[in-house]
mmCIF file of C-alpha atoms and ligand atoms in Angstrom:
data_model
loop_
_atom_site.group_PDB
_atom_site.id
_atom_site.type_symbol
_atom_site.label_atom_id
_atom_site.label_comp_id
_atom_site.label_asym_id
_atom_site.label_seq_id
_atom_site.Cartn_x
_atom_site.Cartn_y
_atom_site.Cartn_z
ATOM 1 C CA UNK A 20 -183.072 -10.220 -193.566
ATOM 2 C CA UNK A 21 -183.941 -6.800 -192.480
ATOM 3 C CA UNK A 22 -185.198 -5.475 -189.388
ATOM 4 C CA UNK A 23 -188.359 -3.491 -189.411
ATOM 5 C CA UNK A 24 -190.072 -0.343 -187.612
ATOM 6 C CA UNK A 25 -192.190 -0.967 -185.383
ATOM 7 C CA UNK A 26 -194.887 1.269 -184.857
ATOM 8 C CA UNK A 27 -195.344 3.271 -181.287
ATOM 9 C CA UNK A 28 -198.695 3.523 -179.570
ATOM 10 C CA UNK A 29 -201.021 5.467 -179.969
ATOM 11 C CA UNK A 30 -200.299 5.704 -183.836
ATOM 12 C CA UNK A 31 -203.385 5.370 -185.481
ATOM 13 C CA UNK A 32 -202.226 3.105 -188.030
ATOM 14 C CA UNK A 33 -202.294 0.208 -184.842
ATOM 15 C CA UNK A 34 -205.897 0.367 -185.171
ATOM 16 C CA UNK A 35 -206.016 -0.575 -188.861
ATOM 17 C CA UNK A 36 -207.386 -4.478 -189.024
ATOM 18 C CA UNK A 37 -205.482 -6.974 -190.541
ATOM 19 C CA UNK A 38 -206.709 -8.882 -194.138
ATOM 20 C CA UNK A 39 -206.231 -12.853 -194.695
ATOM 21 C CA UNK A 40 -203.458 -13.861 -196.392
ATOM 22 C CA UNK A 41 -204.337 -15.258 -199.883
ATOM 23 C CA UNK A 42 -200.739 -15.659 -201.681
ATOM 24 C CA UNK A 43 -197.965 -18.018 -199.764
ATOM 25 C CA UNK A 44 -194.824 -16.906 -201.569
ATOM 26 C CA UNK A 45 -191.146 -15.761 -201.429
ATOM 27 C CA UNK A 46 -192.480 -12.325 -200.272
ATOM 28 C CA UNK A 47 -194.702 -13.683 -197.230
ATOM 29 C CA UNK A 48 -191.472 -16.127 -196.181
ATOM 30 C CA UNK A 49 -189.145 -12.948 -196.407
ATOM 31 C CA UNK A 50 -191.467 -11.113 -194.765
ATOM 32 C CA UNK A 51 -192.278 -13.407 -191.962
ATOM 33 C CA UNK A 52 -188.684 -13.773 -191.438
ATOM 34 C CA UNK A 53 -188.201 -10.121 -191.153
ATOM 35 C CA UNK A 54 -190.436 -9.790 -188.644
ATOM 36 C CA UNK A 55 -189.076 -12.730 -186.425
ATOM 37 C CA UNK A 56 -185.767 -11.295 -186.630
ATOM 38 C CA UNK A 57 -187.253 -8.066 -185.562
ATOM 39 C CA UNK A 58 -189.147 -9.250 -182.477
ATOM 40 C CA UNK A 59 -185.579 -11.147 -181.520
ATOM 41 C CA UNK A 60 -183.811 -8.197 -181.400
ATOM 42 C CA UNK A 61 -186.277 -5.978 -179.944
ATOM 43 C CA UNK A 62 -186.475 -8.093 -178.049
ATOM 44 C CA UNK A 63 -189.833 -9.073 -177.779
ATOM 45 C CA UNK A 64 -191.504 -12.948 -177.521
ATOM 46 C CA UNK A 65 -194.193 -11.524 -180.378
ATOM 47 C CA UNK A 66 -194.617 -9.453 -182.849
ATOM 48 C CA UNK A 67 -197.913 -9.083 -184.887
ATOM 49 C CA UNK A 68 -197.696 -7.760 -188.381
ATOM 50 C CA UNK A 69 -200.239 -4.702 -188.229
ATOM 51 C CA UNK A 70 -197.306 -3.372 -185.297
ATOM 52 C CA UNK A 71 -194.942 -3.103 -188.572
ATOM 53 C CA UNK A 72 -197.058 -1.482 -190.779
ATOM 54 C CA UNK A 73 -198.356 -4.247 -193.073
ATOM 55 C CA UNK A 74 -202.017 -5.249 -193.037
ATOM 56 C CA UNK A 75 -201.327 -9.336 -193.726
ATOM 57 C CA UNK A 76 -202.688 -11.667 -190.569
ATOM 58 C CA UNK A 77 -199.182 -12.987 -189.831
ATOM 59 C CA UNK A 78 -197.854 -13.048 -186.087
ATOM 60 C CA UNK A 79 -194.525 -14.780 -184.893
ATOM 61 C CA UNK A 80 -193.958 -16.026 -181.270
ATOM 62 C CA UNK A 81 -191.416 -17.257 -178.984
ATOM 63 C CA UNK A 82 -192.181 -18.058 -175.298
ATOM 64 C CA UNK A 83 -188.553 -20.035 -175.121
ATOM 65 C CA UNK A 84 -186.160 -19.628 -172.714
ATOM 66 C CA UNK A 85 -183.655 -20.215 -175.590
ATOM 67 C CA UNK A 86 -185.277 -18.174 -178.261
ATOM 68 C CA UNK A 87 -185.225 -21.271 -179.919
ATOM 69 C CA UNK A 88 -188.958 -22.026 -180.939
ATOM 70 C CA UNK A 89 -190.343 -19.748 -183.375
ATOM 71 C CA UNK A 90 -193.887 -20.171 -184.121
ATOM 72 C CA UNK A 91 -195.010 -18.223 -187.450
ATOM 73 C CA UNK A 92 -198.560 -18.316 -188.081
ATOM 74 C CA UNK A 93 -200.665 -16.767 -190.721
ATOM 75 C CA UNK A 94 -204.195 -16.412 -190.331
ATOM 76 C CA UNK A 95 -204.543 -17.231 -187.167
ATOM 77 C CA UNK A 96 -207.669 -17.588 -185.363
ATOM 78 C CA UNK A 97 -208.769 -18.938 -181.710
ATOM 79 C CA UNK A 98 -211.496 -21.688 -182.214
ATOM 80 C CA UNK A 99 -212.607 -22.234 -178.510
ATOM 81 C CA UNK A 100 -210.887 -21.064 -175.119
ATOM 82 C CA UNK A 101 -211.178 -21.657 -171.338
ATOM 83 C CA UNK A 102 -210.280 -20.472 -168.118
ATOM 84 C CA UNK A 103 -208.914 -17.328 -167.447
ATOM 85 C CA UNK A 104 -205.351 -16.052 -166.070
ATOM 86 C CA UNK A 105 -203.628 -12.809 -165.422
ATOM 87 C CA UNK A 106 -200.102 -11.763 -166.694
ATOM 88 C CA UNK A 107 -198.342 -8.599 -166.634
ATOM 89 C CA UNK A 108 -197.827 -7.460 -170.104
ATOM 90 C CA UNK A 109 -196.028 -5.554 -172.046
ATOM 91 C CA UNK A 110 -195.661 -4.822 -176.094
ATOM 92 C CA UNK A 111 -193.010 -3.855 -178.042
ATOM 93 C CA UNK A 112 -195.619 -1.064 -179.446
ATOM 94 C CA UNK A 113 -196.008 0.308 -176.301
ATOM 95 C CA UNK A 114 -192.398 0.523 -174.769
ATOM 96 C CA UNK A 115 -191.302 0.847 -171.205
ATOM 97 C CA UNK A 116 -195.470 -0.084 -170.119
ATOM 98 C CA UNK A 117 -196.472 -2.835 -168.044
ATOM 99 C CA UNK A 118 -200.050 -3.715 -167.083
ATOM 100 C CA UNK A 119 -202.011 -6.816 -165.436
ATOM 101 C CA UNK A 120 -204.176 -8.167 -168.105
ATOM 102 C CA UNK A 121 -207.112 -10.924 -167.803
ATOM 103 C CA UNK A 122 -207.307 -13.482 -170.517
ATOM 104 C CA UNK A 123 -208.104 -17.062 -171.774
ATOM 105 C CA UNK A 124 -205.842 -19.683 -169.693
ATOM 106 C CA UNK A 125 -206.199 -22.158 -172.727
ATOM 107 C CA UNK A 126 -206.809 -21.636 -176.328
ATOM 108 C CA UNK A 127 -207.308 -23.763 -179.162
ATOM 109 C CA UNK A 128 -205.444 -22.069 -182.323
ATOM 110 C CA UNK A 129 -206.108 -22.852 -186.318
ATOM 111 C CA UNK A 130 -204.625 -21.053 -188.618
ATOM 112 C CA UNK A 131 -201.945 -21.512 -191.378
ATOM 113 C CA UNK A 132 -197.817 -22.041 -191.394
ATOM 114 C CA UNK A 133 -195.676 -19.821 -194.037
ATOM 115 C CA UNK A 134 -196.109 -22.309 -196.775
ATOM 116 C CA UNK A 135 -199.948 -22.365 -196.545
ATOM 117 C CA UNK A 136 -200.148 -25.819 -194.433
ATOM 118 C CA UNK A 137 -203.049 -25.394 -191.887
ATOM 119 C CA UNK A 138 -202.046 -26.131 -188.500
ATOM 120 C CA UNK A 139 -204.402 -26.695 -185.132
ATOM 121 C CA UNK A 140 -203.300 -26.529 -181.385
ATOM 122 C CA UNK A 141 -203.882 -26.219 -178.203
ATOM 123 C CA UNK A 142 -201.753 -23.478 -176.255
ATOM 124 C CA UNK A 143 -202.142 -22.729 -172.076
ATOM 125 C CA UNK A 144 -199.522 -20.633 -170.048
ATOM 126 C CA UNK A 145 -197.659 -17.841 -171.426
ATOM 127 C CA UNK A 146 -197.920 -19.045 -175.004
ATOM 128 C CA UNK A 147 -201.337 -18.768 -175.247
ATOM 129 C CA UNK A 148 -201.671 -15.200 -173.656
ATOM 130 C CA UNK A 149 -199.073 -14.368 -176.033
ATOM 131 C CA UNK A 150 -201.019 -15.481 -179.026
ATOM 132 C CA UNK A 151 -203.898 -13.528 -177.683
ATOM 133 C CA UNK A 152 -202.478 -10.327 -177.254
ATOM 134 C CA UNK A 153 -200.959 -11.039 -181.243
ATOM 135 C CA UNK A 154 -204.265 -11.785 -183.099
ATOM 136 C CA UNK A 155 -205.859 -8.139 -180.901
ATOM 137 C CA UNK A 156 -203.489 -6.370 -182.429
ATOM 138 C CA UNK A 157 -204.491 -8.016 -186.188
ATOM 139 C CA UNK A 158 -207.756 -6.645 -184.826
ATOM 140 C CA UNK A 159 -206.872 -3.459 -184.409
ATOM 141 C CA UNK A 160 -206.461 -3.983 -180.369
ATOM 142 C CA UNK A 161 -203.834 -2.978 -177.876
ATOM 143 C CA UNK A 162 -203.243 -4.202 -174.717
ATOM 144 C CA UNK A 163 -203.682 -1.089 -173.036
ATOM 145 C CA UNK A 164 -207.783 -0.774 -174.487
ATOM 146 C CA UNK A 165 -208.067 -3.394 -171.519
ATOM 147 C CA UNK A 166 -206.656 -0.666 -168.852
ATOM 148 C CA UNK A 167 -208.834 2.198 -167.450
ATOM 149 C CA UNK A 168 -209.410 5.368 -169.180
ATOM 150 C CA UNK A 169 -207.123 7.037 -166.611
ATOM 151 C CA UNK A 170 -204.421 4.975 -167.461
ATOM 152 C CA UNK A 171 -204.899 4.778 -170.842
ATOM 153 C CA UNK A 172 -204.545 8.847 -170.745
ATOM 154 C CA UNK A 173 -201.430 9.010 -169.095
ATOM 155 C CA UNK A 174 -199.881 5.909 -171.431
ATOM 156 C CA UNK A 175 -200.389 8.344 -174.535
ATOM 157 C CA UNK A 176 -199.548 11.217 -172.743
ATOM 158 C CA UNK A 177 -196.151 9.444 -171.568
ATOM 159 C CA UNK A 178 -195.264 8.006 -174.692
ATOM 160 C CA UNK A 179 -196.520 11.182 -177.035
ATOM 161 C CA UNK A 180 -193.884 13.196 -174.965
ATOM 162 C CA UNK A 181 -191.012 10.488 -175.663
ATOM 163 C CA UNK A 182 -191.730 9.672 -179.000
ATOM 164 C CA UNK A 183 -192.637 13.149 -180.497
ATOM 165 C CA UNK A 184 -188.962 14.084 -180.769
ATOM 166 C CA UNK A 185 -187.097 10.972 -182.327
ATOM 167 C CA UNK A 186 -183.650 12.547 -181.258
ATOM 168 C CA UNK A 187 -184.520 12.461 -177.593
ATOM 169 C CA UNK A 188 -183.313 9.529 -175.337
ATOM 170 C CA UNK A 189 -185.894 6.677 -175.771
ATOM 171 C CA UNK A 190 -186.273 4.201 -172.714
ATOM 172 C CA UNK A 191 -184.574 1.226 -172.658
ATOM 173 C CA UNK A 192 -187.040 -1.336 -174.441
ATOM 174 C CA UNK A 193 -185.616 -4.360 -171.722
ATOM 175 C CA UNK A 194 -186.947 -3.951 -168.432
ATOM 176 C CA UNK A 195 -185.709 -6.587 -165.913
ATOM 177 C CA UNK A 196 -188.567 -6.119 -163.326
ATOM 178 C CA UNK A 197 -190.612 -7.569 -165.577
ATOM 179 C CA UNK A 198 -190.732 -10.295 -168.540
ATOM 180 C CA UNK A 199 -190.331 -9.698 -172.039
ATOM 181 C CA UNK A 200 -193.368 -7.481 -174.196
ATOM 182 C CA UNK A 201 -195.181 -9.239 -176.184
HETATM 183 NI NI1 NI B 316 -197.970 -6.192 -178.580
#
């Protein structure tokens, strides 16, 4: 198990898009692993692979209370949605940020598990804005392309400044005012 970097908007290597996975191996268990263990100590309830610097569709999610339901899914697609809902997100890419988003209220989700088996669900409630916000980023998306230019502006701004100079005190990633980044 190791824990991974994980890239800081607005590094142009978030906008890269994510290929399919084609090979369900030791590597892509590892790997998935890697990155769960890297969103829990973040800590984070997702993590999409793109936001570590590897171009495989994998995301892993945990809306628990417990931290005690990982979801791992490769290739991951939504088939049909509904509704919509608000929820003030964050992302581990974009630390110390909070914005009001609109999305889907309820998904249904097909993809793949590590070993290849395809799975199908339905997700509503945090879990499936979380899951949302994961596959944009294997797209090449960030929460804060949702935001107004203004804000978007003073998001790179803030974060160029903090993250220019890696010796200078970084903001604490947990942020009790608000929930967990995604
Ligand atoms: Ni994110």
């Amino acid at each position: 198990m190791a824990l991974l970097d994980i890239l800081v908007y607005p590094d142009p290597r978030l906008r890269r898009k994510a290929v399919p996975v084609t090979e369900f191996d030791d590597d892509l268990r590892t790997f998935a692993n890697d990155m769960a263990e890297t969103m829990y100590a973040a800590p984070g309830i997702g993590l999409a692979a793109i936001q570590v610097n590897d171009r495989r569709r994998v995301i892993v999610v945990d809306v628990s209370e417990n931290h005690d339901d990982l979801q791992i899914l490769v290739n991951p697609e939504i088939i049909s949605s509904d509704g919509s809902a608000e929820y003030e997100e964050g992302c581990l890419s974009v630390p110390g940020v909070f914005a009001p988003v609109s999305r889907a209220e309820q998904i249904r989700v097909k993809g793949c598990d590590v070993d290849g088996s395809p799975v199908e669900f339905d997700a509503d409630g945090l879990l499936a804005i979380c899951i949302q916000h994961e596959i944009d980023h294997l797209n090449g998306k960030v929460f804060v392309d949702y935001l107004s230019r203004l804000k978007q502006d003073r998001i790179r701004k803030k974060l160029v400044k903090e993250y220019s100079n890696p010796a200078e005190q970084r903001p604490p990633l947990e942020d009790t005012a608000h929930g967990a980044p995604l």
